[in-house]
XYZ file of C-alpha atoms in Angstrom:
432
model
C 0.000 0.000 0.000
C 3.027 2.543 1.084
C 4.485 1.756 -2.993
C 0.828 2.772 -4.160
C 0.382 5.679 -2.344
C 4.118 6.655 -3.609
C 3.010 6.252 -6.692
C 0.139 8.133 -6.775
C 1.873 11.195 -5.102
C 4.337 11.130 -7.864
C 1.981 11.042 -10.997
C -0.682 13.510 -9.449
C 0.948 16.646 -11.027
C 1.779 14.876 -14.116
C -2.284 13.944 -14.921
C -2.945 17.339 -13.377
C -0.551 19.076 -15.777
C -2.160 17.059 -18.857
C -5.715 18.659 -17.836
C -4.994 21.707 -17.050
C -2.896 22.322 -20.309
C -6.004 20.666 -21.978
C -9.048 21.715 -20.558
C -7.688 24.775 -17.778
C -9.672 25.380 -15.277
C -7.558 24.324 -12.263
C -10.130 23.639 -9.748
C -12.426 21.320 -11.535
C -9.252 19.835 -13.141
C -8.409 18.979 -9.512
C -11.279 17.503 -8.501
C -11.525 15.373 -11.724
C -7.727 13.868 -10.648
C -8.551 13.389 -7.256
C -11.796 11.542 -8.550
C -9.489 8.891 -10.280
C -6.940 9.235 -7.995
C -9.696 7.543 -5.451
C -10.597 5.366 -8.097
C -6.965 4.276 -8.924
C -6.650 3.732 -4.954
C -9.785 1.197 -5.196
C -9.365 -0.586 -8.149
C -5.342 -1.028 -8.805
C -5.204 -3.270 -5.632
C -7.919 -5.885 -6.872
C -7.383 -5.530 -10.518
C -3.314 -5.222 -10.620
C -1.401 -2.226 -11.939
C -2.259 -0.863 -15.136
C 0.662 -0.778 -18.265
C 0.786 2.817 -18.352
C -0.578 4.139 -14.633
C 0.175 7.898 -15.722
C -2.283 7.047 -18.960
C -5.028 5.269 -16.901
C -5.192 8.045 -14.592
C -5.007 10.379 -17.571
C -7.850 8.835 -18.888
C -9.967 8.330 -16.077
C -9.616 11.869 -15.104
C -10.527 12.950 -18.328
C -14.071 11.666 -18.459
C -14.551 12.844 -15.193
C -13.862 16.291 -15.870
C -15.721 15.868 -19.487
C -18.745 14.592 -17.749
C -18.764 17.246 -15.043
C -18.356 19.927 -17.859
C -21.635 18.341 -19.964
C -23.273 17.815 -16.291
C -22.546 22.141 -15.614
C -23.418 22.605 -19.312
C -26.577 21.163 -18.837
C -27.271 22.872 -15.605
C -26.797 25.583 -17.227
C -28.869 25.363 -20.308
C -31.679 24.335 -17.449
C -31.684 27.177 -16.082
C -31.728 29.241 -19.027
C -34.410 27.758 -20.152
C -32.800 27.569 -23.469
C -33.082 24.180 -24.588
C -33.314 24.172 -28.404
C -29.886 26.289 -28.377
C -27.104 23.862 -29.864
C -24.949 22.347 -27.045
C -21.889 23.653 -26.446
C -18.809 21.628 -28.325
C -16.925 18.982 -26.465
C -13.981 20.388 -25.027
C -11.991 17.864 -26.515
C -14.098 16.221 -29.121
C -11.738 13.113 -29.915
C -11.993 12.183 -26.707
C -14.452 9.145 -25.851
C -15.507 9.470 -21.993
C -17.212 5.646 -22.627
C -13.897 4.320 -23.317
C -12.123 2.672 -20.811
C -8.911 3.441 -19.257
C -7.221 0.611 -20.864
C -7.593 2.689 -24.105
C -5.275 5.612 -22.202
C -4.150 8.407 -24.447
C -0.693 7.008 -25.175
C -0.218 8.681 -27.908
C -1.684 11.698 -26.589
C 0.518 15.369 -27.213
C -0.950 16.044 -23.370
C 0.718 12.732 -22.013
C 4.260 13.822 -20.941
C 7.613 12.133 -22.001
C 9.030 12.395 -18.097
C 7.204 12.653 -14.881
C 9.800 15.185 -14.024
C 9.478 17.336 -16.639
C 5.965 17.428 -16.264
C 6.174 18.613 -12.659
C 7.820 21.464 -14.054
C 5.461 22.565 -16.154
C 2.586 22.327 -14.075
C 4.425 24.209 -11.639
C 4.934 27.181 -14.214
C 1.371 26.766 -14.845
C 0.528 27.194 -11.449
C 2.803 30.314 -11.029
C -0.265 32.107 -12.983
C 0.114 35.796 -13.480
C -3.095 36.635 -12.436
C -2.459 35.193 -8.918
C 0.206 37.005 -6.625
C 3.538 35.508 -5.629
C 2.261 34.659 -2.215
C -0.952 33.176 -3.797
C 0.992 31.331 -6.843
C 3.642 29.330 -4.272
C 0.694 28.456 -1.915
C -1.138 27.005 -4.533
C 1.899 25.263 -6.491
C 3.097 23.858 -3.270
C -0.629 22.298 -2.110
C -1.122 21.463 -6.250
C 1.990 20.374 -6.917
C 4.544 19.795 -3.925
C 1.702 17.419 -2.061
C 2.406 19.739 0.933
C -0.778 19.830 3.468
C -2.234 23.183 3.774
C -0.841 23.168 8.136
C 2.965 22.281 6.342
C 2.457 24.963 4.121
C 1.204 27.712 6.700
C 4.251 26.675 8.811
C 6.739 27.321 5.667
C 5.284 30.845 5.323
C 4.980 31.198 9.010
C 1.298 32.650 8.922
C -1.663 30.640 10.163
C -2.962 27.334 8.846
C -6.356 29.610 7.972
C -4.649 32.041 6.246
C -3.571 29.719 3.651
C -6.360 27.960 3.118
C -7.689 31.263 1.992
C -5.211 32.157 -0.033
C -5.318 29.063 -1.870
C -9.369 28.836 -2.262
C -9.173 32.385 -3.796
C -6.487 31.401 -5.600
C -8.424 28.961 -7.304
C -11.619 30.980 -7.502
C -9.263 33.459 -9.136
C -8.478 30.943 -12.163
C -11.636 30.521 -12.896
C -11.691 30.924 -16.819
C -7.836 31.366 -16.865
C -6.514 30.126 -19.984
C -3.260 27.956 -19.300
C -0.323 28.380 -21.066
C 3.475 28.541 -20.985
C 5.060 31.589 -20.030
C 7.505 33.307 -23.366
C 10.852 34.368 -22.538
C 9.193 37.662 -21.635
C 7.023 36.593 -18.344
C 9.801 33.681 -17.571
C 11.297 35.205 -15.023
C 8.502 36.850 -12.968
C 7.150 32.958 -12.454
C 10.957 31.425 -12.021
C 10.879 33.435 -8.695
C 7.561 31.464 -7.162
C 8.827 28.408 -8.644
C 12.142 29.021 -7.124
C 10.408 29.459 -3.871
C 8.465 26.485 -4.068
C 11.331 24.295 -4.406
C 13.076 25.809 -1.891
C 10.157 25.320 0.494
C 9.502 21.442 -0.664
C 13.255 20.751 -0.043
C 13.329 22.262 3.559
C 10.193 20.137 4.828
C 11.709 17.537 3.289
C 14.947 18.324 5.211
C 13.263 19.458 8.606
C 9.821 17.846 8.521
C 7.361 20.606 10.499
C 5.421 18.240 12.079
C 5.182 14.136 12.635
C 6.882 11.394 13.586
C 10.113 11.806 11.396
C 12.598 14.287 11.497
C 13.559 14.187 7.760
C 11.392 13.436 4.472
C 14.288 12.290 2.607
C 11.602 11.837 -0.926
C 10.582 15.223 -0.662
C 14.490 16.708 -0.660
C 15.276 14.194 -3.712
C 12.455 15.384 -5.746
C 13.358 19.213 -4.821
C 16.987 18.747 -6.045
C 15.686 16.467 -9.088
C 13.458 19.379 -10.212
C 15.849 21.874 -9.453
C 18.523 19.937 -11.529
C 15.938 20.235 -14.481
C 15.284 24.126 -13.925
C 18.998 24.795 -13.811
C 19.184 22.856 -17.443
C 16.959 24.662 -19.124
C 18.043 28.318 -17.677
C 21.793 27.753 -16.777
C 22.582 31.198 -16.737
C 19.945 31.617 -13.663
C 22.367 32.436 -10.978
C 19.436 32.326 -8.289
C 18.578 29.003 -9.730
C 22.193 27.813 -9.599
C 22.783 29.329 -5.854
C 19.349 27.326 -5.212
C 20.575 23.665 -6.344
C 23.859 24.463 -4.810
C 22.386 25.334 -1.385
C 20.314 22.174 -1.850
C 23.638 19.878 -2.368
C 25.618 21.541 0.600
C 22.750 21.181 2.652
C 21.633 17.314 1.920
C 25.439 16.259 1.904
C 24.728 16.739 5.758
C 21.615 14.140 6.243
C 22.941 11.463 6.659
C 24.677 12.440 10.216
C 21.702 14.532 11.153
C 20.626 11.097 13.234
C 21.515 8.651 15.348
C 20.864 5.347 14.998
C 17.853 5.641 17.064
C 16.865 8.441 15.250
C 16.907 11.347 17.701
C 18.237 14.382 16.074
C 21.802 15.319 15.966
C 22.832 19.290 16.014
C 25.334 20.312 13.497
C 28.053 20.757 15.630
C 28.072 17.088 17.383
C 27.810 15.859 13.749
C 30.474 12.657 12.606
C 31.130 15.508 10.043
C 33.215 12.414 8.177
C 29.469 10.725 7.087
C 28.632 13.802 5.377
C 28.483 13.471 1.733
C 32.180 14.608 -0.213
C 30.464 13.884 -3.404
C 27.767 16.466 -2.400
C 30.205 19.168 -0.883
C 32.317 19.393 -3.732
C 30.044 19.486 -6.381
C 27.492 22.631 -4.501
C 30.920 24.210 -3.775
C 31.890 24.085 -7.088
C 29.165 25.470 -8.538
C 28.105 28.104 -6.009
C 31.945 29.288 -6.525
C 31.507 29.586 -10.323
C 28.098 31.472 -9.785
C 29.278 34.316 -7.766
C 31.708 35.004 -10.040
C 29.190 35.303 -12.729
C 26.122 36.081 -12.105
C 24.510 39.271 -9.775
C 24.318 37.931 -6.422
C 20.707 36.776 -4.741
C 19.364 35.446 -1.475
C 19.879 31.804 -2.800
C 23.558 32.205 -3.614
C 24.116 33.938 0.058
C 22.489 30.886 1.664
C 24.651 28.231 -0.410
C 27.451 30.826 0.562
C 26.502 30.493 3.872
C 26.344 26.264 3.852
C 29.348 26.330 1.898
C 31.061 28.115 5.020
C 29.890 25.580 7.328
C 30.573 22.313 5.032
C 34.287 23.285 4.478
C 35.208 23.219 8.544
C 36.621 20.011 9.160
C 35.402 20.677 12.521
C 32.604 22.739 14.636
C 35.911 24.562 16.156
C 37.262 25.835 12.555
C 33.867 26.973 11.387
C 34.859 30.684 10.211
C 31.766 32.612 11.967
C 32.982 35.805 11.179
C 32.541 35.280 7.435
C 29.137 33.657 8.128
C 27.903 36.842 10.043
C 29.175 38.921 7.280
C 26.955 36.752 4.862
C 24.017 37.125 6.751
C 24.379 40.946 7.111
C 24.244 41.052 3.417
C 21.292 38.321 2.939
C 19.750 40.829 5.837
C 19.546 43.791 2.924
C 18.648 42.206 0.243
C 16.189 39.526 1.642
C 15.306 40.513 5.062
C 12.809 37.746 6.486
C 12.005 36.066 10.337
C 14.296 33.424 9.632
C 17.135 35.676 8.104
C 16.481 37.549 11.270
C 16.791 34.352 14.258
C 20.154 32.547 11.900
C 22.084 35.704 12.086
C 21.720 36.072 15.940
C 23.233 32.615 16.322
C 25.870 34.053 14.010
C 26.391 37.197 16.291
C 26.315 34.588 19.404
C 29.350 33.025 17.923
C 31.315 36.635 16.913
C 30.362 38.762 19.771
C 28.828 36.596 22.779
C 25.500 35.712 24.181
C 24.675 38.608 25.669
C 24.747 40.867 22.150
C 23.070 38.028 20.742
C 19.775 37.889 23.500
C 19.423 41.873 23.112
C 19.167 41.156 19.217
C 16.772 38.448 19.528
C 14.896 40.733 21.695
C 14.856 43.442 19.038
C 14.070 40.857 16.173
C 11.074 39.720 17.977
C 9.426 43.441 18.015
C 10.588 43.918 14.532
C 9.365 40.435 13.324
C 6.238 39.504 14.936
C 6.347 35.808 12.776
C 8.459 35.103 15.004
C 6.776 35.076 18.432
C 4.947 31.707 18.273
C 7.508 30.139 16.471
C 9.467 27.304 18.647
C 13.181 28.150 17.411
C 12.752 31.193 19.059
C 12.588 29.981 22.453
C 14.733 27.345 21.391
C 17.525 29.857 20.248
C 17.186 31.662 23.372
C 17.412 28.664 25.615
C 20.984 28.181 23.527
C 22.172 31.803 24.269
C 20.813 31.620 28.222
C 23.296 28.431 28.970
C 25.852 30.179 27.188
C 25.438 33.083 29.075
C 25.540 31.038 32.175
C 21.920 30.728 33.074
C 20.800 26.922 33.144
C 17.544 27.010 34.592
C 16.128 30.146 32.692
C 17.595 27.629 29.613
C 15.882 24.930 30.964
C 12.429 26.747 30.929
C 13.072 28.272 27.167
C 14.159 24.820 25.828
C 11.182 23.283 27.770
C 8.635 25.733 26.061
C 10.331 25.089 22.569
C 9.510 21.738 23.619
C 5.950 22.177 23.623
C 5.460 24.396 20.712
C 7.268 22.199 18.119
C 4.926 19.729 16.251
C 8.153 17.827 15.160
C 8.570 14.939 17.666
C 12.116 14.142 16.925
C 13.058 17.897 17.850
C 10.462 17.760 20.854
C 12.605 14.800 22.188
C 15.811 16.657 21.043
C 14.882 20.079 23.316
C 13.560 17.871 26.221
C 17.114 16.315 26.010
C 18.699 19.912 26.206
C 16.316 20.638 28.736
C 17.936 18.169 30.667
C 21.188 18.512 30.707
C 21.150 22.639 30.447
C 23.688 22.880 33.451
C 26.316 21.355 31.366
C 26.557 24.848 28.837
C 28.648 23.957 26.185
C 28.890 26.489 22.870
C 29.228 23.920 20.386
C 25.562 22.542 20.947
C 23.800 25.898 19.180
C 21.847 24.421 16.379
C 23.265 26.749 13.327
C 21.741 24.831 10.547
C 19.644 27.589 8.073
């Protein structure tokens, strides 16, 4: 059942793509996948797996969505009380919605070639111009990124309401929208939401925001597959570049984030040996090539940033001062909450804990995202046992505790809770 659900999750946005581009619409596109996505769910168990899955589902979708449109046609006529008017055409009149799936649309210009490609395209498709930036990465990233609406809300660090919102007017907002391909003219206003959504996918995928696990290792894969295929088709996109490169850096790290027991390991206690060479060298390589080339953006700062941390052999030889510089510059040109809490761990390690608690004290007037987030007591707890105050630490990591939906970080701040007395400055968690 797990492989089935996998599958499903990774041909949704390639049948939604194939409507959207052929019928737009997004809504009742959506509803027509999710109506064979059910049926997919019931059928593929008892009946076997289909030849071509992507084609069944194709197919099946299709004659939902046709029959819904001659269902709202007729509705419509109904209530016109125009019934001798000619029906409206077919939306796709070579389609046959009493064919069965078996007779899937193989040969179909809609089918894609590659799943992956076709993720991209929907995602550009998403990234409507009619829709604001906000509005197009919410909706790519519940569309297209399979991210729940709560997963979502805690990415953009507004409530779980607030998105929903955003993406049902989003929605209401394509109502009628026709669908198409943006020209070299509108690429790049869309490349930044699609950047964005990538970025966001790969970080729950890298820090899940809620659950059981403390890593989604298929959601980081398909970010850095996807962003592999942007990069191809624009490789003079520095932001794109400084995007896949912070991606590599960061991943090369996974596999000593945990234990064998699973219980979350800080960057600084990490067997920094496990960490992925093959990784390090190739998002150093090509973060180092992009500076040099292309005008610098908040992406290629962050990669800067991991780049920094990768390259220390160990937590002792990590070159804070040139992080802290970084930071001040990803500060101006892409202020943000988190930008705001990673560079007072930054100033922590330059110029003490004390300089660091009034700045967090500061950042949480100027940022007010901030305030219910748990890394903020969670940073704080940090600077208070560096500043030699375990039990005020023991409180803040102890309220992080409670606010985190993540249970392998719950069990990691309880842990810290724990053992607050012994203050040691190598256990402040500096991953971005």
């Amino acid at each position: 059942m797990n492989e089935l659900n996998s599958l499903l999750r990774e041909l949704t946005p390639v049948v939604l793509g194939a409507l959207v581009r052929r019928y737009g619409d997004f809504e009742a596109c959506e509803d027509a996948v999710q109506e064979a996505l059910i049926a997919a769910a019931t059928q593929w168990p008892a009946e076997g797996l289909p030849d071509n899955p992507a084609a069944w589902l194709i197919t099946v979708a299709s004659r939902r969505r046709i029959a819904s449109w001659r269902s709202d046609s007729a509705r419509r006529r109904r209530e016109e009380e125009a019934a001798l008017l000619e029906p409206e055409p077919d939306p796709d009149p070579e389609s046959d919605p009493e064919s069965g799936p078996e007779s899937g649309p193989e040969s179909d210009p809609a089918t894609p070639r590659a799943a992956g490609d076709d993720t991209l395209i929907l995602m550009l498709l998403c990234c409507h111009p009619a829709l604001s930036v906000p509005s197009r990465v919410a909706l790519t990233l519940r569309a297209v990124g399979g991210l729940s609406t709560g997963e979502i809300a805690r990415g953009f660090l507004v409530p779980e309401a607030t998105v929903g919102q955003r993406i049902s007017r989003a929605k209401q907002k394509l109502r009628g929208a026709r669908f198409e391909l943006p020209g070299p003219a509108e690429l790049p206003d869309r490349m930044v939401a699609v950047q964005r959504v990538l970025y966001l996918v790969f970080n729950e995928g890298y820090t899940a925001s809620s659950g059981s696990e403390l890593q989604r290792p298929e959601l980081t894969a398909e970010a850095i597959r996807l962003t592999r295929q942007l990069l191809a088709k624009l490789p003079e996109n520095g932001e794109t570049a400084g995007l896949l490169a912070l991606m590599l850096l960061t991943e090369a790290r996974r596999p000593a984030r945990t234990d064998a027991d699973g219980a979350l390991v800080p960057l600084a206690e990490q067997d920094r040996a496990s960490w992925d060479k093959r990784l390090i060298d190739e998002g150093t390589s090509l973060i180092t090539r992009t500076l040099a080339s292309a005008p610098v953006g908040p992406y290629q700062l962050q990669a800067a940033i991991a780049a920094v941390h990768d390259e220390a052999g160990r937590a002792e030889d990590t070159d804070w001062p040139q992080i802290l510089a970084l930071y001040d510059h990803l500060a101006v040109l892409a202020p943000g909450p988190m930008v705001t809490l990673n560079r007072i761990v930054a100033v922590a390690m330059v110029h003490g804990p004390l300089a660091a608690l009034e700045q967090l004290a500061a950042g949480l007037a100027a940022e007010p995202a901030l305030r219910d987030h748990h890394r903020v007591p969670a940073v704080r707890a940090h600077l208070l046992e560096l500043a030699g105050e375990p039990e005020a630490a023991r409180e803040q990591y102890l309220l992080a505790a409670r606010m985190t939906l993540s249970m392998p970080e719950r069990h990691y701040l309880e842990t810290r809770a724990s053992r607050a007395s012994a203050c040691d400055p190598r256990s402040i968690q500096t991953e971005a």
